[in-house]
Amino acid sequence: MSSTADQTEFQKEPEAPATVTDPGDTVILPEEAPSAGAGDPKLPGDAEVPKSDEKLTKSDEASDSDPKANVELNNAEATEELIRPNELKKDEEGSRTFTMRELLDELKNGDANEDSEAQRREGDTPHSQRSSQHHTDSNAALELINSVTGADEEGRSRQRILTYAARRYATALERNQEDYDALYNWALVLQESADNVNPDSTSPSKDSLLEEACKKYEEATRLCPTLNDAYYNWAIAISDRAKIRGRTKEAEELWKQATKNYEKAVQLNWNSPQALNNWGLALQELSAIVPAREKLTIVKTAISKFRAAIQLQFDFHRAIYNLGTVLYGLAEDMSRTGGAVNAKDISPNELYSQSAIYIAAAHALKPNYSVYTSALKLVRSMLPLPYLKVGYLTSPPAGNPLAPHSDWKRSQFVLNHEGLQQISKVDQRHMSRGLSSNSPAMSPSREAIKVDVPDIISVSACADLTLPPGAGLRIDTIHGPVYMIADSWESLDWWLDAIRLVYTIGARGKSDVLAGIITS
């Protein structure tokens, strides 16, 4: 049988602020940001699912270090995960950008190499005279950076490095106004300085530094329209400005600008799960401000971005978690408005259950993230314990994938940490009376279909004329392909995500964590 793969995944973010800081050698450090809340959730203890507010670093996903998270379970708004790239790569003959570590090393070694480096940069880029306006802008930016003082000794030390870097980029721009690398790096320095502003300081304001950074990103992208990193970090700066303004009309316009820049960054570099994740978060923030009639469309678009992020990186726990929280918020909205609009819409209870699957998966991948742990405690009861997912699929008789369409039957399947298995009619009657965490695990009959996680090679949607009509699901295993039909294309998406997540968790050696979630 021929088939076509169509992989889709997604995640969500809960509704109380949390701060997670991860190590990484990046120019811009992680920081928290407020995001859209989903109202008053109907969860045990009247608590809300916490939202992920981590800003990611480029090396974070490769790091196994345990982050420290401060989770506050209340009705506060969620925060946005942001990733700020290390450095921008250019042609070998062009000027290059510098990581913060390089600048720190140079500062420690003194300025001995600065003259030679400046000569190299001058020789590598065309020389041009700066305008009086450019001179004024440079002085204004330097004045802002010079007036920043860190909150502690570490902050002050870091600010000295940032000031040093700013002067370096100002000098490069004096030699060549069209040095877009220098503009890009200077914008990063301004952005980092904004994060370094003492909370008690009134001058300069964080917003002033971010506004200046946005100007430099805008100029850099004008000079080099393919500078995807600049669009990406520009969107982060705009998002930070929007957060300062709360849920105002001005913030709404800024969030719209941020989404447009994330879109441009993704167009220039489609292989960026972090950019897709941030795009989804910006849309989620926007959905909390726009009129109610526009909210559902924006939320669905955010869901698609999280799923696209997970499709690029199946173990991207932040996107998985954010998708879970978006679905949770959507379930809350539907509950308040009276449930599904029509019979074809997924019910709030189904959304709650699906939300719990993503949050559980995120926790299984990163069990030491306290924000995930707290969220799981709130939504675990929404899972069909002792399983992760229970639902219907149409399948052929076990061992006969080429059976006539008339022999394919719709039956119940369960998914847990071990795999996917078909349930007998006796067990289906037992399940119809309700599952609980104390329910014994059921065994499939000898003639039932069973797919073990270690046997899975890939999972995809498929369309094949030899299959019954409908949303086809193909699971390639070491024993050959297994075909089934979901009740709808939306239902297929849920099955694809759930099976892939279980497979990914197993591949990462975390099956025991997932088992503990659904069976303890």
XYZ file of C-alpha atoms in Angstrom:
520
model
C 0.000 0.000 0.000
C 1.217 3.424 -0.754
C 0.688 6.137 1.808
C 1.428 9.766 2.434
C 2.707 11.041 5.720
C 1.181 14.041 7.373
C 2.593 14.699 10.804
C 1.053 17.240 13.103
C 1.720 18.054 16.749
C 1.058 20.779 19.258
C 1.164 22.064 22.891
C -0.248 24.609 25.232
C 0.495 26.937 28.106
C -1.321 27.163 31.455
C -2.544 30.234 33.211
C -0.397 31.239 36.133
C 3.017 32.828 35.869
C 6.174 30.826 36.277
C 9.807 31.665 35.823
C 12.225 29.057 34.556
C 15.810 29.970 33.866
C 17.991 27.662 31.840
C 21.745 27.931 31.285
C 23.006 28.829 27.870
C 25.608 30.882 26.058
C 23.372 33.428 24.396
C 23.415 37.131 23.817
C 19.950 37.643 25.252
C 19.117 35.976 28.532
C 15.872 34.194 29.453
C 13.119 36.197 31.077
C 9.446 35.931 31.875
C 6.540 37.545 30.101
C 2.801 37.697 30.817
C 0.420 35.855 28.549
C -3.232 35.167 27.923
C -5.188 33.545 30.707
C -8.054 31.180 30.185
C -10.391 32.417 32.864
C -11.360 30.601 36.026
C -10.710 26.928 35.378
C -12.884 24.252 36.854
C -10.129 22.266 38.439
C -9.616 20.797 41.897
C -8.744 23.385 44.485
C -9.961 26.282 42.328
C -6.424 26.642 40.999
C -5.450 27.382 37.425
C -3.108 25.470 35.192
C 0.187 27.335 35.310
C 1.500 28.771 32.067
C 5.026 28.293 30.904
C 6.908 31.576 30.952
C 10.373 30.378 30.147
C 12.502 32.165 27.636
C 14.619 29.612 25.888
C 18.279 29.727 25.097
C 19.758 28.128 22.033
C 21.557 25.498 24.044
C 18.664 24.807 26.387
C 17.140 21.925 24.499
C 20.461 20.107 24.535
C 20.958 20.703 28.236
C 20.033 18.104 30.816
C 20.446 20.431 33.751
C 17.450 20.847 35.995
C 15.934 24.324 35.884
C 14.722 26.155 38.959
C 11.111 27.174 38.600
C 9.037 29.432 40.806
C 5.409 28.569 40.200
C 2.549 30.690 41.421
C -0.855 29.074 41.026
C -3.294 31.931 40.860
C -5.275 33.887 38.302
C -2.267 35.762 36.964
C -1.474 35.767 33.284
C 0.780 33.301 31.541
C 4.135 34.188 30.149
C 5.844 33.742 26.837
C 8.744 31.500 26.005
C 11.384 33.306 24.031
C 14.536 32.181 22.344
C 17.249 34.531 21.326
C 19.843 33.177 18.903
C 23.515 33.208 19.728
C 24.977 34.794 16.670
C 24.254 35.569 13.060
C 26.257 33.753 10.419
C 27.425 35.667 7.358
C 29.570 34.982 4.358
C 33.199 34.560 5.243
C 34.085 37.767 3.455
C 31.563 39.831 5.421
C 31.659 41.120 8.977
C 30.567 38.684 11.630
C 28.611 38.920 14.853
C 29.948 38.105 18.287
C 28.563 36.008 21.100
C 28.448 37.471 24.588
C 31.086 34.963 25.668
C 33.483 36.263 23.015
C 32.915 39.808 24.195
C 33.470 38.761 27.798
C 36.736 37.040 26.915
C 37.932 40.111 25.042
C 37.019 42.359 27.925
C 39.000 40.163 30.302
C 41.984 40.234 27.962
C 41.872 43.989 27.602
C 41.390 46.029 24.459
C 44.634 44.945 22.834
C 42.886 43.227 19.968
C 40.272 45.927 19.407
C 42.308 47.998 16.950
C 43.250 45.051 14.790
C 39.702 43.741 14.853
C 38.360 47.165 13.917
C 40.801 47.285 11.002
C 39.643 43.866 9.880
C 35.998 44.872 10.023
C 36.770 48.127 8.224
C 38.560 46.226 5.497
C 35.745 43.709 5.173
C 32.926 46.215 4.765
C 32.516 49.202 2.454
C 33.433 52.525 4.026
C 30.799 55.280 4.099
C 30.280 58.572 5.889
C 27.651 58.637 8.604
C 24.918 61.220 8.492
C 24.229 63.703 11.259
C 20.988 61.844 11.982
C 22.858 58.579 12.357
C 25.317 60.285 14.702
C 22.440 61.560 16.832
C 20.815 58.116 16.987
C 24.087 56.484 17.981
C 24.656 58.961 20.768
C 21.115 58.494 22.036
C 21.487 54.703 22.131
C 24.861 54.908 23.874
C 23.454 57.343 26.403
C 20.648 54.908 27.219
C 23.040 51.998 27.685
C 25.473 54.064 29.756
C 22.702 54.946 32.191
C 21.737 51.323 32.906
C 22.820 49.945 36.281
C 22.304 46.334 37.256
C 20.374 45.318 40.350
C 23.396 43.528 41.841
C 27.121 43.108 41.285
C 26.584 40.413 38.680
C 24.192 42.672 36.819
C 26.599 45.608 36.953
C 29.441 43.427 35.706
C 27.346 42.216 32.818
C 26.284 45.737 31.975
C 29.920 46.804 31.665
C 30.301 44.107 29.010
C 27.190 45.313 27.227
C 28.428 48.911 27.263
C 31.740 47.775 25.838
C 29.928 45.877 23.081
C 27.693 48.845 22.266
C 30.696 51.104 21.765
C 32.229 48.523 19.493
C 29.155 48.368 17.277
C 28.815 52.154 17.272
C 32.391 52.364 15.990
C 31.656 49.805 13.274
C 28.659 51.849 12.132
C 30.753 55.011 12.031
C 32.884 53.282 9.411
C 29.950 51.792 7.517
C 26.353 52.862 8.033
C 25.152 49.804 6.103
C 26.816 47.265 8.376
C 23.635 45.382 9.195
C 25.544 42.911 11.382
C 26.581 45.750 13.667
C 23.005 47.036 13.762
C 21.699 43.563 14.582
C 24.224 43.010 17.353
C 23.677 46.469 18.767
C 19.952 45.744 18.937
C 20.738 42.565 20.885
C 22.865 44.581 23.315
C 20.016 47.051 23.829
C 17.610 44.164 24.372
C 19.886 42.571 26.928
C 20.379 45.922 28.647
C 16.596 46.243 28.926
C 16.533 42.938 30.795
C 19.318 44.253 33.008
C 17.488 47.427 34.070
C 17.205 47.757 37.845
C 13.497 47.325 38.724
C 13.731 50.399 40.969
C 15.227 52.527 38.219
C 13.121 55.157 36.461
C 15.758 56.226 33.961
C 16.297 54.695 31.554
C 13.088 52.735 31.272
C 13.038 49.213 29.947
C 10.621 50.334 27.249
C 13.011 53.039 25.981
C 15.784 50.494 25.493
C 13.442 48.059 23.761
C 12.133 50.809 21.498
C 15.683 51.687 20.487
C 16.428 47.994 19.868
C 13.366 47.774 17.600
C 14.621 50.731 15.567
C 17.939 48.991 14.987
C 16.268 45.704 14.050
C 14.095 47.599 11.602
C 17.103 49.260 10.018
C 19.051 45.969 9.908
C 16.200 44.178 8.127
C 15.828 47.091 5.707
C 19.472 46.664 4.739
C 19.255 42.857 4.689
C 15.656 41.610 4.212
C 16.717 37.968 4.653
C 18.026 38.455 8.201
C 15.693 35.957 9.867
C 17.377 36.166 13.288
C 16.755 39.912 13.298
C 13.043 39.437 12.593
C 12.922 36.825 15.332
C 14.566 38.918 18.025
C 12.707 42.010 16.861
C 9.472 40.108 17.546
C 10.752 39.307 21.035
C 11.494 42.975 21.701
C 8.038 43.993 20.480
C 6.479 41.294 22.667
C 8.328 42.620 25.700
C 7.003 46.101 24.950
C 3.483 44.707 24.645
C 3.708 42.981 28.020
C 4.610 46.264 29.689
C 1.303 47.711 28.444
C -0.985 44.970 29.741
C -4.241 44.348 27.914
C -4.612 47.683 26.186
C -5.302 48.717 22.618
C -1.661 49.726 22.262
C -0.596 46.271 23.456
C -2.942 44.678 20.918
C -1.226 46.528 18.073
C 2.197 45.516 19.369
C 1.183 41.848 19.605
C -0.029 42.015 16.012
C 3.334 43.443 14.974
C 5.124 40.678 16.888
C 3.126 37.947 15.131
C 3.952 39.463 11.745
C 7.671 39.436 12.564
C 7.524 35.835 13.792
C 5.759 34.950 10.572
C 8.542 36.618 8.571
C 11.203 34.805 10.618
C 9.499 31.454 9.935
C 9.183 32.244 6.230
C 12.938 32.838 6.125
C 13.756 29.833 8.304
C 10.944 27.283 8.356
C 13.057 24.812 10.348
C 12.717 26.694 13.656
C 10.425 25.074 16.238
C 11.295 27.846 18.702
C 10.051 30.567 16.356
C 6.826 28.638 15.755
C 6.365 28.161 19.487
C 6.880 31.876 20.169
C 4.536 32.742 17.328
C 1.878 30.583 18.973
C 2.472 32.286 22.321
C 2.179 35.753 20.768
C -1.117 34.712 19.168
C -2.305 33.406 22.521
C -1.487 36.753 24.130
C -3.317 38.534 21.333
C -6.388 36.333 21.759
C -6.806 37.621 25.309
C -7.106 41.231 24.103
C -9.085 41.125 20.854
C -12.913 41.205 20.765
C -14.584 37.878 21.558
C -15.704 37.368 17.952
C -12.043 37.238 16.840
C -10.692 35.105 19.670
C -11.546 31.594 18.435
C -9.869 32.113 15.065
C -6.689 33.397 16.713
C -6.630 30.546 19.263
C -6.983 27.946 16.499
C -4.107 29.594 14.642
C -1.999 29.460 17.828
C -2.785 25.740 18.129
C -1.576 25.185 14.568
C 1.744 26.914 15.350
C 2.370 24.790 18.439
C 1.574 21.661 16.485
C 3.918 22.719 13.686
C 6.661 23.295 16.277
C 6.218 19.792 17.680
C 6.161 18.330 14.194
C 9.668 19.703 13.711
C 10.851 18.508 17.122
C 8.801 15.739 18.715
C 10.384 16.159 22.163
C 9.939 19.941 22.285
C 8.371 19.848 25.741
C 7.639 23.586 25.884
C 5.543 23.512 22.723
C 3.847 20.331 23.959
C 3.032 22.010 27.263
C 1.896 25.254 25.632
C -0.437 23.311 23.370
C -1.947 21.602 26.391
C -2.650 24.926 28.066
C -4.137 26.467 24.922
C -6.548 23.539 24.684
C -7.353 23.924 28.356
C -8.180 27.596 27.855
C -10.334 26.727 24.841
C -12.205 24.154 26.942
C -12.811 26.822 29.582
C -14.196 29.228 26.993
C -16.487 26.557 25.552
C -17.730 25.615 29.019
C -18.634 29.215 29.756
C -20.512 29.579 26.467
C -22.433 26.316 26.798
C -20.206 23.755 25.123
C -19.813 22.774 21.482
C -21.571 24.938 18.914
C -22.684 21.942 16.837
C -22.435 18.171 16.872
C -19.239 18.169 14.815
C -17.348 20.320 17.329
C -15.214 18.651 19.950
C -16.773 18.861 23.421
C -15.184 20.716 26.360
C -14.628 17.397 28.156
C -12.697 16.055 25.174
C -10.598 19.230 25.101
C -9.858 18.912 28.814
C -8.795 15.294 28.319
C -6.624 16.157 25.328
C -5.099 19.069 27.244
C -4.161 16.690 30.053
C -2.412 14.376 27.559
C -0.052 17.145 26.427
C 0.664 18.365 29.947
C 1.343 14.800 31.085
C 3.679 14.270 28.124
C 5.568 17.491 28.869
C 5.991 16.401 32.484
C 7.192 12.945 31.411
C 9.849 14.541 29.182
C 10.918 17.061 31.851
C 9.817 15.666 35.242
C 11.935 18.160 37.193
C 10.153 21.266 35.849
C 8.020 22.322 38.779
C 5.617 24.264 36.547
C 4.800 21.034 34.691
C 4.455 19.140 37.960
C 1.987 21.675 39.330
C -0.058 21.696 36.141
C -0.174 17.900 36.059
C -1.614 17.760 39.574
C -4.509 19.894 38.354
C -5.320 18.002 35.155
C -4.332 14.387 35.883
C -7.881 13.474 36.898
C -9.023 14.486 33.401
C -7.122 11.541 31.875
C -8.944 8.215 31.316
C -6.754 6.563 33.956
C -5.089 4.071 33.961
C -4.674 5.016 30.291
C -3.399 8.090 28.557
C -6.035 8.010 25.813
C -9.176 6.036 25.075
C -11.128 6.313 21.828
C -12.549 4.629 18.745
C -10.795 3.503 15.589
C -11.999 1.394 12.675
C -9.658 -1.497 11.981
C -9.458 -4.742 9.978
C -9.507 -8.159 11.660
C -6.265 -8.781 13.534
C -3.624 -10.252 11.247
C -5.556 -9.509 8.049
C -4.843 -5.912 6.933
C -6.095 -6.680 3.400
C -9.560 -7.772 4.561
C -12.549 -6.414 2.574
C -13.881 -3.081 3.756
C -17.018 -4.775 5.025
C -14.914 -6.720 7.544
C -13.418 -3.583 9.124
C -15.080 -2.811 12.450
C -15.168 0.257 14.679
C -13.952 -0.628 18.160
C -12.406 0.910 21.227
C -8.638 1.315 21.617
C -6.593 2.323 24.628
C -3.138 3.912 24.696
C -0.723 3.757 27.593
C 3.039 3.825 28.133
C 3.367 0.335 26.664
C 1.468 0.838 23.435
C -1.863 0.858 21.613
C -4.269 -2.041 21.993
C -7.760 -2.977 20.873
C -10.281 -3.717 23.612
C -12.655 -6.657 23.536
C -16.399 -6.157 23.687
C -16.449 -7.421 27.276
C -13.823 -4.912 28.295
C -15.649 -2.186 26.359
C -18.754 -2.801 28.460
C -16.593 -2.554 31.562
C -15.057 0.712 30.345
C -18.476 2.171 29.521
C -19.243 2.022 33.233
C -16.347 4.398 33.789
C -12.618 4.188 34.390
C -10.798 5.300 37.494
C -7.243 5.187 38.733
C -8.218 2.039 40.658
C -9.528 0.238 37.581
C -7.501 -2.850 36.689
C -5.625 -2.752 33.425
C -7.422 -4.729 30.748
C -5.762 -7.221 28.457
C -6.609 -7.480 24.782
C -7.972 -10.738 23.449
C -5.709 -12.944 21.385
C -7.405 -11.739 18.227
C -7.110 -8.045 19.092
C -4.720 -5.601 17.449
C -1.811 -4.585 19.666
C 1.090 -2.266 18.836
C 3.968 -2.146 21.327
C 5.901 1.120 21.657
C 9.362 -0.472 21.088
C 8.106 -1.905 17.780
C 7.039 1.450 16.320
C 9.117 2.943 13.497
C 6.889 5.838 12.446
C 3.343 7.149 12.721
C 1.585 9.102 9.984
C -1.696 9.986 8.356
C -2.322 8.151 5.121
C -4.620 8.215 2.125
C -4.955 5.042 0.114
C -7.741 3.812 -2.142
C -7.309 0.287 -0.779
C -8.407 1.528 2.671
C -11.985 2.276 3.702
C -12.875 5.959 3.218
C -11.962 8.304 6.047
C -9.026 9.645 8.032
C -6.369 6.963 7.606
C -3.778 6.201 10.288
C -0.634 4.215 9.483
C 1.719 2.868 12.138
C 4.880 1.402 10.671
C 6.353 -1.265 12.946
C 9.193 -3.733 12.747
C 6.550 -6.352 11.933
C 5.004 -4.339 9.106
C 2.441 -1.533 8.784
C -0.788 -1.343 10.796
C -3.706 0.577 9.264
C -6.730 2.084 10.994
C -9.351 4.746 10.287
C -10.167 7.543 12.743
C -13.689 8.904 13.165
C -12.658 12.293 11.716
C -9.593 14.161 10.554
C -9.548 16.091 13.822
C -9.770 12.859 15.777
C -6.889 11.543 13.670
C -4.758 14.515 14.730
C -5.357 13.648 18.386
C -4.403 10.025 17.822
C -1.289 10.972 15.852
C -0.127 13.322 18.588
C -0.809 10.888 21.426
C 0.932 7.910 19.778
C 3.926 10.019 18.719
C 4.269 11.468 22.199
C 4.211 8.023 23.811
C 6.775 6.815 21.277
C 9.021 9.861 21.863
C 8.795 9.489 25.634
C 9.801 5.850 25.275
C 12.678 6.730 22.935
C 13.943 9.225 25.534
C 13.902 6.545 28.237
C 11.058 8.197 30.176
C 8.377 5.510 29.861
C 8.601 4.801 33.580
C 7.736 8.428 34.323
C 4.671 8.235 32.083
C 3.708 4.926 33.677
C 3.865 6.570 37.088
C 1.581 9.372 35.910
C -1.207 7.168 34.611
C -1.024 4.174 36.961
C -0.067 5.559 40.378
